[in-house]
Amino acid sequence: MDHEGRLSAAVRAVNDRSLSDASTARALVALPPPPEPVAGCALCSQLAVLRAHARTVGDGSAETDADVLLARHQRQAHAPRRVFRYVPFTVVQDPSAWPEYEARCVSGDEADCGASSGPRGGPEEVEEWQRGHTRETRHLRYRRCFTDYAVLEPVRSGPGPTGATGRTCGPAGRSSTP
């Protein structure tokens, strides 16, 4: 194949690749309008002038940089301040979910026995399993687990029942006894 044949084959390959890329190309995302300067703010005006100059000389990168700086400045200097209020809440057991009780045998000289009662509906059932396991194996040491679901409820003003735990929680979930 001569030089022209190889060149046209390369061009055809590039064209084929660009056509297949066009079918899998992502749609363009509409950008929000550029931020507008706040009247009376010197920094906003300065950044707007910088953006206008970049647009005039055709420097899209500098124009985008000015938009980003203007938006950041507006968020920090002109955005309304948010007020966060402390709301005390109580931790209570979720009445829609049943608690589970379980025990696992940890007796043994070299390793734990590992026998387990499995999840049970009440502590009495687990204790009965423990007694039966002890009768069969003479093992005496168990690890017991209680699992439930908790719900946080805002503390109501005035007299009223506190949660099952009687603990109110404040910031970062720290408990305090009322």
Coordinates of C-alpha atoms in Angstrom, one line a residue:
M1 CA 0.0 0.0 0.0
D2 CA 1.4 3.4 -0.9
H3 CA 1.7 6.4 1.3
E4 CA -1.7 7.9 0.2
G5 CA -3.5 4.6 0.8
R6 CA -2.1 4.4 4.3
L7 CA -3.0 8.0 5.0
S8 CA -6.6 7.6 3.8
A9 CA -6.9 4.4 5.8
A10 CA -5.8 6.3 8.9
V11 CA -8.3 9.1 8.2
R12 CA -11.1 6.5 7.7
A13 CA -10.2 4.9 11.0
V14 CA -10.3 8.3 12.8
N15 CA -13.6 9.2 11.2
D16 CA -15.1 5.8 12.2
R17 CA -13.9 6.2 15.8
S18 CA -15.3 9.8 16.0
L19 CA -18.7 8.6 14.7
S20 CA -18.8 5.8 17.3
D21 CA -17.8 8.2 20.0
A22 CA -20.5 10.6 19.0
S23 CA -23.2 7.9 19.6
T24 CA -21.9 7.3 23.2
A25 CA -21.1 11.0 24.0
R26 CA -22.8 12.4 27.1
A27 CA -25.3 15.2 26.8
L28 CA -24.1 18.7 27.6
V29 CA -25.2 20.0 31.0
A30 CA -26.7 23.5 31.1
L31 CA -24.7 25.7 33.4
P32 CA -26.4 28.2 35.8
P33 CA -26.1 31.9 34.8
P34 CA -23.0 33.6 36.0
P35 CA -23.2 35.4 39.4
E36 CA -24.2 39.0 39.3
P37 CA -22.2 41.5 41.4
V38 CA -23.9 42.9 44.5
A39 CA -24.5 46.7 44.2
G40 CA -22.2 48.7 46.4
C41 CA -19.6 45.9 47.0
A42 CA -16.1 46.8 45.9
L43 CA -14.9 43.3 45.6
C44 CA -17.9 42.2 43.6
S45 CA -17.3 45.1 41.2
Q46 CA -13.6 44.3 40.9
L47 CA -14.3 40.6 40.1
A48 CA -17.0 41.6 37.5
V49 CA -14.5 43.9 35.8
L50 CA -12.0 41.1 35.7
R51 CA -14.6 38.7 34.2
A52 CA -15.6 41.3 31.6
H53 CA -12.0 41.8 30.6
A54 CA -11.4 38.1 30.3
R55 CA -14.6 37.8 28.1
T56 CA -13.4 40.7 25.9
V57 CA -10.0 39.1 25.2
G58 CA -11.5 35.6 24.7
D59 CA -9.9 34.0 27.8
G60 CA -12.6 31.5 28.8
S61 CA -10.4 30.1 31.6
A62 CA -9.9 33.4 33.3
E63 CA -13.6 34.2 32.8
T64 CA -14.6 31.0 34.6
D65 CA -12.0 31.7 37.3
A66 CA -13.6 35.1 37.9
D67 CA -17.1 33.5 38.1
V68 CA -15.9 31.0 40.6
L69 CA -14.3 33.7 42.8
L70 CA -17.3 35.9 42.5
A71 CA -19.7 33.1 43.5
R72 CA -17.4 32.1 46.5
H73 CA -17.2 35.7 47.6
Q74 CA -21.0 36.1 47.5
R75 CA -21.5 32.9 49.5
Q76 CA -19.1 34.0 52.2
A77 CA -19.9 37.7 52.4
H78 CA -23.5 38.1 51.1
A79 CA -25.3 34.9 51.9
P80 CA -27.8 35.1 54.7
R81 CA -26.5 33.7 58.0
R82 CA -28.1 30.5 59.2
V83 CA -29.3 30.1 62.7
F84 CA -29.1 26.7 64.3
R85 CA -31.2 26.2 67.4
Y86 CA -30.5 23.6 70.1
V87 CA -33.4 21.2 70.3
P88 CA -33.2 18.7 73.2
F89 CA -34.4 15.2 72.4
T90 CA -35.1 12.0 74.3
V91 CA -33.9 8.5 73.3
V92 CA -36.7 6.0 73.6
Q93 CA -37.2 2.4 72.6
D94 CA -38.9 2.0 69.3
P95 CA -42.4 0.6 70.0
S96 CA -42.8 -0.8 66.5
A97 CA -39.8 -3.2 66.8
W98 CA -39.5 -6.0 69.2
P99 CA -36.2 -6.2 71.2
E100 CA -34.1 -9.4 70.9
Y101 CA -32.2 -11.3 73.6
E102 CA -29.4 -13.7 73.0
A103 CA -26.6 -15.6 74.9
R104 CA -23.4 -17.3 73.7
C105 CA -21.4 -19.8 75.7
V106 CA -17.9 -18.5 76.3
S107 CA -16.8 -21.4 78.5
G108 CA -13.9 -23.5 77.5
D109 CA -10.2 -23.9 78.4
E110 CA -8.5 -23.2 75.1
A111 CA -11.4 -21.7 73.0
D112 CA -14.9 -20.6 73.6
C113 CA -17.6 -23.2 73.2
G114 CA -19.5 -20.8 70.9
A115 CA -22.9 -22.4 71.3
S116 CA -25.6 -19.7 70.9
S117 CA -29.2 -19.4 72.0
G118 CA -30.0 -17.5 68.8
P119 CA -32.3 -14.4 69.0
R120 CA -35.2 -14.8 71.4
G121 CA -38.1 -12.7 72.3
G122 CA -37.5 -12.4 76.0
P123 CA -34.8 -12.8 78.7
E124 CA -36.6 -15.8 80.2
E125 CA -36.2 -17.8 77.0
V126 CA -32.5 -17.1 77.0
E127 CA -32.1 -18.1 80.6
E128 CA -33.9 -21.3 80.0
W129 CA -31.5 -22.1 77.1
Q130 CA -28.6 -21.3 79.4
R131 CA -29.8 -23.7 82.0
G132 CA -30.3 -26.5 79.4
H133 CA -26.8 -25.9 77.9
T134 CA -25.3 -26.0 81.4
R135 CA -27.0 -29.3 82.2
E136 CA -25.7 -30.8 79.0
T137 CA -22.1 -29.4 79.1
R138 CA -21.4 -28.1 82.6
H139 CA -20.4 -24.8 81.0
L140 CA -21.1 -21.8 83.3
R141 CA -20.0 -18.6 81.5
Y142 CA -22.2 -16.8 78.9
R143 CA -22.1 -13.6 77.0
R144 CA -25.6 -12.1 76.9
C145 CA -26.8 -9.5 74.4
F146 CA -29.8 -7.3 74.3
T147 CA -30.6 -5.6 71.0
D148 CA -33.3 -3.0 70.3
Y149 CA -34.1 -0.1 68.1
A150 CA -34.1 3.5 69.4
V151 CA -35.9 6.5 68.3
L152 CA -35.0 10.1 69.1
E153 CA -38.0 12.3 70.0
P154 CA -37.9 16.0 70.6
V155 CA -38.6 16.9 74.3
R156 CA -42.0 18.3 74.7
S157 CA -42.3 21.4 76.9
G158 CA -44.2 21.0 80.1
P159 CA -44.7 17.8 82.2
G160 CA -44.9 14.6 80.3
P161 CA -43.3 11.2 80.2
T162 CA -39.6 11.0 79.3
G163 CA -38.3 8.2 77.2
A164 CA -37.6 4.7 78.3
T165 CA -34.1 5.6 79.2
G166 CA -35.0 9.0 80.8
R167 CA -31.9 10.5 79.1
T168 CA -32.0 13.6 77.1
C169 CA -29.4 14.2 74.4
G170 CA -27.8 17.4 73.3
P171 CA -25.2 18.2 70.7
A172 CA -23.3 15.3 69.2
G173 CA -25.6 12.8 70.9
R174 CA -24.1 13.3 74.3
S175 CA -26.4 12.1 77.1
S176 CA -27.3 14.0 80.2
T177 CA -29.7 12.9 82.9
P178 CA -32.5 15.5 83.4

